Every structure is written in C-alpha cells, then in structure tokens.
mmCIF file of C-alpha atoms in Angstrom:
data_model
loop_
_atom_site.group_PDB
_atom_site.id
_atom_site.type_symbol
_atom_site.label_atom_id
_atom_site.label_comp_id
_atom_site.label_asym_id
_atom_site.label_seq_id
_atom_site.Cartn_x
_atom_site.Cartn_y
_atom_site.Cartn_z
ATOM 1 C CA MET Y 1 107.956 88.829 179.024
ATOM 2 C CA SER Y 2 110.151 91.758 177.990
ATOM 3 C CA ILE Y 3 113.625 92.375 179.376
ATOM 4 C CA PRO Y 4 116.123 95.161 178.662
ATOM 5 C CA CYS Y 5 118.584 94.314 175.932
ATOM 6 C CA ARG Y 6 122.046 93.413 177.188
ATOM 7 C CA ASN Y 7 123.184 92.005 173.840
ATOM 8 C CA PRO Y 8 125.973 94.224 172.394
ATOM 9 C CA LEU Y 9 124.662 93.522 168.909
ATOM 10 C CA GLY Y 10 121.192 94.763 169.847
ATOM 11 C CA VAL Y 11 122.587 97.910 171.495
ATOM 12 C CA ALA Y 12 124.800 98.701 168.530
ATOM 13 C CA PHE Y 13 122.006 98.095 166.088
ATOM 14 C CA ALA Y 14 119.642 100.341 168.036
ATOM 15 C CA ALA Y 15 122.256 103.082 167.905
ATOM 16 C CA ALA Y 16 122.541 102.687 164.157
ATOM 17 C CA LEU Y 17 118.795 102.994 163.725
ATOM 18 C CA ALA Y 18 118.655 106.076 165.919
ATOM 19 C CA PHE Y 19 120.029 108.014 162.957
ATOM 20 C CA SER Y 20 117.598 106.435 160.526
ATOM 21 C CA THR Y 21 114.593 108.154 159.004
ATOM 22 C CA GLY Y 22 112.348 105.083 159.157
ATOM 23 C CA ALA Y 23 109.744 104.972 156.412
ATOM 24 C CA ALA Y 24 106.069 104.354 157.077
ATOM 25 C CA LEU Y 25 106.242 100.834 155.640
ATOM 26 C CA ALA Y 26 105.637 97.601 157.496
ATOM 27 C CA GLY Y 27 108.022 95.050 155.971
ATOM 28 C CA ASP Y 28 110.992 93.322 157.551
ATOM 29 C CA ILE Y 29 114.289 91.854 156.393
ATOM 30 C CA THR Y 30 116.579 89.525 158.332
ATOM 31 C CA LEU Y 31 120.312 89.603 157.622
ATOM 32 C CA PHE Y 32 122.570 86.628 158.413
ATOM 33 C CA GLN Y 33 126.323 86.607 158.776
ATOM 34 C CA HIS Y 34 126.890 83.424 156.754
ATOM 35 C CA ARG Y 35 125.240 81.668 153.833
ATOM 36 C CA ASP Y 36 122.303 79.312 154.405
ATOM 37 C CA PHE Y 37 120.958 81.575 157.199
ATOM 38 C CA SER Y 38 123.666 80.692 159.718
ATOM 39 C CA GLY Y 39 125.769 82.802 162.046
ATOM 40 C CA THR Y 40 124.603 85.977 163.753
ATOM 41 C CA GLY Y 41 121.308 87.329 162.449
ATOM 42 C CA VAL Y 42 119.334 90.505 162.934
ATOM 43 C CA THR Y 43 115.953 91.693 161.659
ATOM 44 C CA VAL Y 44 115.370 95.226 160.369
ATOM 45 C CA HIS Y 45 111.882 96.726 160.399
ATOM 46 C CA HIS Y 46 112.877 100.255 159.419
ATOM 47 C CA GLU Y 47 115.251 102.073 157.117
ATOM 48 C CA ALA Y 48 118.851 101.613 158.257
ATOM 49 C CA GLN Y 49 121.228 104.113 156.680
ATOM 50 C CA ASP Y 50 124.408 102.671 158.170
ATOM 51 C CA LEU Y 51 124.976 99.153 159.516
ATOM 52 C CA SER Y 52 128.620 99.831 160.380
ATOM 53 C CA ALA Y 53 127.806 100.005 164.096
ATOM 54 C CA THR Y 54 126.678 96.366 164.034
ATOM 55 C CA ALA Y 55 128.332 93.040 163.344
ATOM 56 C CA PHE Y 56 126.881 93.123 159.838
ATOM 57 C CA ASN Y 57 128.991 95.691 158.058
ATOM 58 C CA ASP Y 58 130.489 93.841 155.073
ATOM 59 C CA THR Y 59 129.510 90.443 156.482
ATOM 60 C CA ALA Y 60 125.870 89.722 155.502
ATOM 61 C CA THR Y 61 125.833 86.717 153.182
ATOM 62 C CA SER Y 62 122.221 85.534 153.291
ATOM 63 C CA MET Y 63 118.863 87.066 154.147
ATOM 64 C CA VAL Y 64 115.148 86.445 154.540
ATOM 65 C CA ILE Y 65 112.599 89.021 153.385
ATOM 66 C CA ARG Y 66 109.200 88.276 154.872
ATOM 67 C CA GLU Y 67 107.378 91.331 153.562
ATOM 68 C CA GLY Y 68 108.111 94.352 151.403
ATOM 69 C CA VAL Y 69 110.486 95.049 148.537
ATOM 70 C CA TRP Y 70 113.866 95.978 149.995
ATOM 71 C CA GLN Y 71 116.926 97.758 148.663
ATOM 72 C CA ALA Y 72 120.290 96.595 150.033
ATOM 73 C CA CYS Y 73 123.444 98.586 149.253
ATOM 74 C CA THR Y 74 127.173 98.061 149.661
ATOM 75 C CA GLU Y 75 127.803 101.514 151.165
ATOM 76 C CA PRO Y 76 126.084 103.619 153.855
ATOM 77 C CA ASN Y 77 123.262 105.990 152.913
ATOM 78 C CA PHE Y 78 122.206 103.698 150.060
ATOM 79 C CA GLN Y 79 125.256 104.383 147.948
ATOM 80 C CA GLY Y 80 127.524 102.008 146.051
ATOM 81 C CA GLN Y 81 126.071 98.913 144.433
ATOM 82 C CA CYS Y 82 122.399 98.353 145.291
ATOM 83 C CA VAL Y 83 120.058 95.425 144.743
ATOM 84 C CA GLN Y 84 116.264 95.381 145.031
ATOM 85 C CA LEU Y 85 114.832 92.116 146.328
ATOM 86 C CA GLN Y 86 111.325 90.684 146.594
ATOM 87 C CA PRO Y 87 110.033 88.638 149.576
ATOM 88 C CA GLY Y 88 111.802 85.298 149.767
ATOM 89 C CA ALA Y 89 114.681 83.336 151.278
ATOM 90 C CA TYR Y 90 118.083 84.215 149.803
ATOM 91 C CA ARG Y 91 120.547 81.510 150.819
ATOM 92 C CA ASN Y 92 123.653 83.057 149.282
ATOM 93 C CA LEU Y 93 124.093 86.627 148.086
ATOM 94 C CA ASN Y 94 126.816 85.647 145.669
ATOM 95 C CA ALA Y 95 126.231 88.330 143.043
ATOM 96 C CA SER Y 96 126.869 91.986 143.915
ATOM 97 C CA LEU Y 97 126.354 92.146 147.693
ATOM 98 C CA ASN Y 98 128.416 89.291 149.119
ATOM 99 C CA HIS Y 99 129.970 90.457 152.418
ATOM 100 C CA SER Y 100 129.123 94.082 151.604
ATOM 101 C CA VAL Y 101 125.675 95.050 152.920
ATOM 102 C CA ALA Y 102 126.044 98.453 154.607
ATOM 103 C CA SER Y 103 122.535 99.930 154.369
ATOM 104 C CA VAL Y 104 119.013 98.637 153.771
ATOM 105 C CA ARG Y 105 115.575 100.164 153.304
ATOM 106 C CA GLU Y 106 112.105 99.125 152.237
ATOM 107 C CA ILE Y 107 111.128 100.854 149.001
ATOM 108 C CA ALA Y 108 107.712 99.333 148.313
ATOM 109 C CA THR Y 109 105.084 97.315 150.092
ATOM 110 C CA SER Y 110 104.160 93.768 149.217
ATOM 111 C CA THR Y 111 101.217 91.703 150.406
ATOM 112 C CA ALA Y 112 102.306 88.225 151.408
ATOM 113 C CA ALA Y 113 98.743 86.948 151.318
ATOM 114 C CA ALA Y 114 98.053 88.223 147.790
ATOM 115 C CA PRO Y 115 98.068 85.735 144.904
ATOM 116 C CA GLN Y 116 101.592 85.334 143.639
ATOM 117 C CA THR Y 117 102.324 85.602 139.936
ATOM 118 C CA ILE Y 118 104.665 82.788 138.983
ATOM 119 C CA ILE Y 119 107.806 83.866 137.153
ATOM 120 C CA ILE Y 120 108.849 81.104 134.777
ATOM 121 C CA ALA Y 121 112.629 80.964 134.539
ATOM 122 C CA THR Y 122 113.848 80.914 130.953
ATOM 123 C CA ALA Y 123 116.977 79.351 129.530
ATOM 124 C CA GLN Y 124 118.244 82.736 128.344
ATOM 125 C CA PRO Y 125 118.475 86.043 130.223
ATOM 126 C CA ARG Y 126 115.245 88.008 129.866
ATOM 127 C CA LEU Y 127 114.129 91.412 131.122
ATOM 128 C CA VAL Y 128 110.897 93.253 130.306
ATOM 129 C CA LEU Y 129 110.675 96.993 131.044
ATOM 130 C CA PHE Y 130 107.316 98.754 131.317
ATOM 131 C CA GLU Y 131 106.630 102.413 130.670
ATOM 132 C CA ASN Y 132 104.353 102.918 133.687
ATOM 133 C CA ARG Y 133 104.074 101.566 137.207
ATOM 134 C CA ASN Y 134 102.123 98.376 137.800
ATOM 135 C CA PHE Y 135 103.246 97.054 134.395
ATOM 136 C CA GLY Y 136 101.294 99.602 132.378
ATOM 137 C CA GLY Y 137 102.048 101.328 129.092
ATOM 138 C CA SER Y 138 104.394 100.077 126.396
ATOM 139 C CA ALA Y 139 106.839 97.255 127.109
ATOM 140 C CA LEU Y 140 110.369 96.499 125.936
ATOM 141 C CA GLU Y 141 111.926 93.034 126.173
ATOM 142 C CA ILE Y 142 115.704 92.649 126.109
ATOM 143 C CA ASN Y 143 117.950 89.592 126.376
ATOM 144 C CA SER Y 144 121.410 91.133 126.566
ATOM 145 C CA SER Y 145 123.134 94.228 127.926
ATOM 146 C CA SER Y 146 121.891 97.475 126.403
ATOM 147 C CA PRO Y 147 124.238 100.400 127.146
ATOM 148 C CA ALA Y 148 121.821 102.901 125.557
ATOM 149 C CA LEU Y 149 118.128 102.014 125.759
ATOM 150 C CA ASP Y 150 117.163 105.110 123.776
ATOM 151 C CA ARG Y 151 118.314 103.335 120.626
ATOM 152 C CA PHE Y 152 115.137 101.276 120.755
ATOM 153 C CA SER Y 153 112.440 103.114 118.847
ATOM 154 C CA ASN Y 154 109.663 101.798 121.103
ATOM 155 C CA TYR Y 155 111.397 102.766 124.367
ATOM 156 C CA ASP Y 156 110.319 105.913 126.168
ATOM 157 C CA ASN Y 157 111.157 105.171 129.778
ATOM 158 C CA ALA Y 158 110.658 102.562 132.487
ATOM 159 C CA ALA Y 159 108.807 102.566 135.801
ATOM 160 C CA ALA Y 160 108.239 98.807 136.287
ATOM 161 C CA ALA Y 161 109.994 95.580 135.307
ATOM 162 C CA ILE Y 162 109.751 91.810 135.248
ATOM 163 C CA VAL Y 163 113.022 89.878 135.450
ATOM 164 C CA TYR Y 164 112.579 86.321 134.150
ATOM 165 C CA GLN Y 165 116.214 85.264 134.202
ATOM 166 C CA GLY Y 166 119.519 86.826 135.184
ATOM 167 C CA THR Y 167 120.467 89.714 137.421
ATOM 168 C CA TRP Y 168 120.117 93.056 135.653
ATOM 169 C CA ARG Y 169 121.666 96.411 136.528
ATOM 170 C CA LEU Y 170 119.489 99.380 135.608
ATOM 171 C CA CYS Y 171 121.122 102.810 135.583
ATOM 172 C CA SER Y 172 120.052 106.427 135.162
ATOM 173 C CA GLU Y 173 122.760 107.105 132.560
ATOM 174 C CA GLU Y 174 124.083 105.303 129.521
ATOM 175 C CA ASN Y 175 126.883 102.721 129.790
ATOM 176 C CA SER Y 176 125.866 101.644 133.315
ATOM 177 C CA ARG Y 177 126.662 104.993 134.903
ATOM 178 C CA GLY Y 178 124.811 107.293 137.255
ATOM 179 C CA ASP Y 179 122.448 105.875 139.860
ATOM 180 C CA CYS Y 180 122.192 102.091 139.509
ATOM 181 C CA SER Y 181 120.341 99.207 141.140
ATOM 182 C CA ASP Y 182 120.498 95.454 140.513
ATOM 183 C CA PHE Y 183 117.306 93.439 140.025
ATOM 184 C CA ALA Y 184 117.109 89.684 140.633
ATOM 185 C CA PRO Y 185 114.314 87.566 139.082
ATOM 186 C CA GLY Y 186 110.893 88.792 140.146
ATOM 187 C CA ARG Y 187 108.140 91.338 139.508
ATOM 188 C CA TYR Y 188 108.810 94.989 140.323
ATOM 189 C CA GLU Y 189 105.654 97.115 140.219
ATOM 190 C CA ASN Y 190 107.823 100.212 140.484
ATOM 191 C CA LEU Y 191 111.552 100.868 140.258
ATOM 192 C CA GLY Y 192 111.847 103.126 143.286
ATOM 193 C CA PRO Y 193 114.409 105.918 142.794
ATOM 194 C CA LEU Y 194 114.906 104.854 139.153
ATOM 195 C CA ASN Y 195 111.274 105.409 138.123
ATOM 196 C CA GLY Y 196 111.293 107.245 134.799
ATOM 197 C CA ARG Y 197 115.094 107.472 134.758
ATOM 198 C CA VAL Y 198 116.328 104.199 133.261
ATOM 199 C CA ARG Y 199 118.780 104.806 130.416
ATOM 200 C CA SER Y 200 120.815 101.566 130.357
ATOM 201 C CA ALA Y 201 120.453 97.910 131.327
ATOM 202 C CA GLU Y 202 123.432 95.630 131.973
ATOM 203 C CA LEU Y 203 123.278 91.871 132.447
ATOM 204 C CA VAL Y 204 125.599 91.346 135.425
ATOM 205 C CA MET Y 205 124.803 87.674 136.030
ATOM 206 C CA ALA Y 206 123.273 85.325 133.488
ATOM 207 C CA GLY Y 207 121.922 82.764 135.934
ATOM 208 C CA THR Y 208 119.671 83.118 138.941
ATOM 209 C CA PRO Y 209 121.884 84.252 141.860
ATOM 210 C CA VAL Y 210 119.717 82.807 144.615
ATOM 211 C CA ALA Y 211 116.789 80.459 145.110
ATOM 212 C CA THR Y 212 113.820 82.390 146.474
ATOM 213 C CA ASN Y 213 111.103 80.682 148.482
ATOM 214 C CA PRO Y 214 107.823 82.497 149.268
ATOM 215 C CA ILE Y 215 107.333 83.297 152.939
ATOM 216 C CA PRO Y 216 103.847 82.191 154.188
ATOM 217 C CA ALA Y 217 101.700 85.086 155.359
ATOM 218 C CA ASP Y 218 100.876 83.349 158.634
ATOM 219 C CA SER Y 219 104.410 82.228 159.468
ATOM 220 C CA GLU Y 220 106.221 83.510 162.519
ATOM 221 C CA PRO Y 221 108.789 86.187 161.593
ATOM 222 C CA VAL Y 222 112.416 85.142 161.763
ATOM 223 C CA THR Y 223 114.166 87.692 163.925
ATOM 224 C CA ALA Y 224 117.523 87.658 165.709
ATOM 225 C CA TYR Y 225 119.962 84.824 166.353
ATOM 226 C CA ASP Y 226 123.384 84.747 167.941
ATOM 227 C CA GLY Y 227 125.106 81.521 167.011
ATOM 228 C CA ALA Y 228 125.724 79.362 163.986
ATOM 229 C CA SER Y 229 122.875 77.323 162.533
ATOM 230 C CA PHE Y 230 120.268 78.752 164.949
ATOM 231 C CA SER Y 231 122.039 77.018 167.851
ATOM 232 C CA ASN Y 232 121.375 79.714 170.474
ATOM 233 C CA GLN Y 233 118.110 81.021 171.904
ATOM 234 C CA PRO Y 234 116.365 83.279 169.374
ATOM 235 C CA ALA Y 235 115.206 86.729 170.476
ATOM 236 C CA ALA Y 236 112.623 88.890 168.759
ATOM 237 C CA ILE Y 237 113.464 92.583 168.402
ATOM 238 C CA ASP Y 238 110.301 94.246 169.605
ATOM 239 C CA HIS Y 239 110.809 97.969 169.110
ATOM 240 C CA VAL Y 240 113.197 100.887 169.473
ATOM 241 C CA SER Y 241 112.774 102.860 172.663
ATOM 242 C CA PRO Y 242 114.814 105.573 174.427
ATOM 243 C CA ARG Y 243 116.524 102.718 176.294
ATOM 244 C CA GLY Y 244 117.334 100.852 173.096
ATOM 245 C CA TYR Y 245 115.838 97.548 171.995
ATOM 246 C CA THR Y 246 113.735 95.288 174.149
ATOM 247 C CA PHE Y 247 113.858 91.561 173.504
ATOM 248 C CA THR Y 248 110.652 89.548 173.790
ATOM 249 C CA GLN Y 249 110.933 85.859 174.628
#
C-alpha cells in the first residue's frame, strides 16, 4: 500500500533531490544520524548534490552501502573532503566525514552477487596504484605518504587502486592539493574523477576507520527510519514523483 509522504524529512529530501542530476546507476546508500546505524536514517538511490535541506547536513555518522561505489563529500556539489566507499556497513565515520556529509553520489557500479576478492589487512599501511582501470598496467606499492608520486621511476599514472590498510588521500596535484578523495580499505576498479590524474598520495589514517561487512545480494534494502535504534516503524522510499516521495509499507 502506498500513501503520500507526510514526513517532513521525506518532503525535504525530495526537494533536495529535485535539483539533482541523478546518474543512470542502480546502487543505494543509507545515511544514519548517529553511529551504529541509530537515529534518523534515509536512503539515497540517486545523486544528491546538497543534503542541506534534510536533517542530515553535517550529522551523518554511520551508513550502509548495499550496492555501488559511492562518493560522500563534506560540502555540497561534491566539494570539500570526499571519500569513496565500497558496499558494506560503516558503523562510525570517524575519519574525514564525521558529522559532515553534505553530498553523495554513486560513481561506479558493483555487483553484490559477484565473487568478492578478500582484502587481507596488513600490519602496516599499504596502497597499490594501478596504471589502468580494472587493475591493469604497471603497479606501484607505497606504505607511507608520497607528496610527489612522479619521483617514482615506475609511476606513470593511476586509474585503479587496492587499499590494504589505512585511509589514503589521493590528489590531482602534488602535496595533497587540487582535487582529492579519500579511499578506505577495498578494491577500486576505477578512481572516478581522479582517473589518470593522481599526483600525490597521503596517509590520513593508519588504521582501518570502519569495519565493513558485505551486504547479501538477496537481503532486503535498509531504507528510512525515524527514531533511535530502529525503534519506530520503518518506511521504504519508493520513488520521486511530482508530489514528492511515496512511502511503501
């Protein structure tokens, strides 16, 4: 049964997405107000350039990504500090985005049902950059911040990466300047807007910032909650229409 949305959060969020140029990708990300997936929550299925019209501006502290590789940024229009995250459950965004998520978008697809390559966490920070997408071409492994990657004789450029340990900030200019994005442990078949533009790599957090748990392909999507610790009736955001969101029970 579908009923018109009377939830102020849903109305505000629909208004925010009205100005979005949603990409033709099919992933979803659920943002939660507090750590451990508690407090108000809302699921995004499309690019959201500005979350300031919702309760989530500068308050998202945990999230669940069921499908897709998502970029989350501290400022509207994907500016400020950005992090790219793989599917998983992120209980506490305690690195660069704590209480600061202002815009989100899916930048690559991921297949939840595909075999998952296990990333073995290492004792020391470790990042491997690949010349081409899908981990092709030459590879460069680094274990500490590198303000100028061009100093490595075997480095040409990067279009894919595997982060084994640590959170790494990749930037389009030397000394962590220009366009930057943070990468938590995981496999990144492409680097989105940074493809072919990586000139520096900074280790911003030595440990693993969050524990990520794979989301089963056949699980029900977590959508919207209004209340701490999932205490209130959940509602699934169905779609955006001229009347705003409809909630399906």
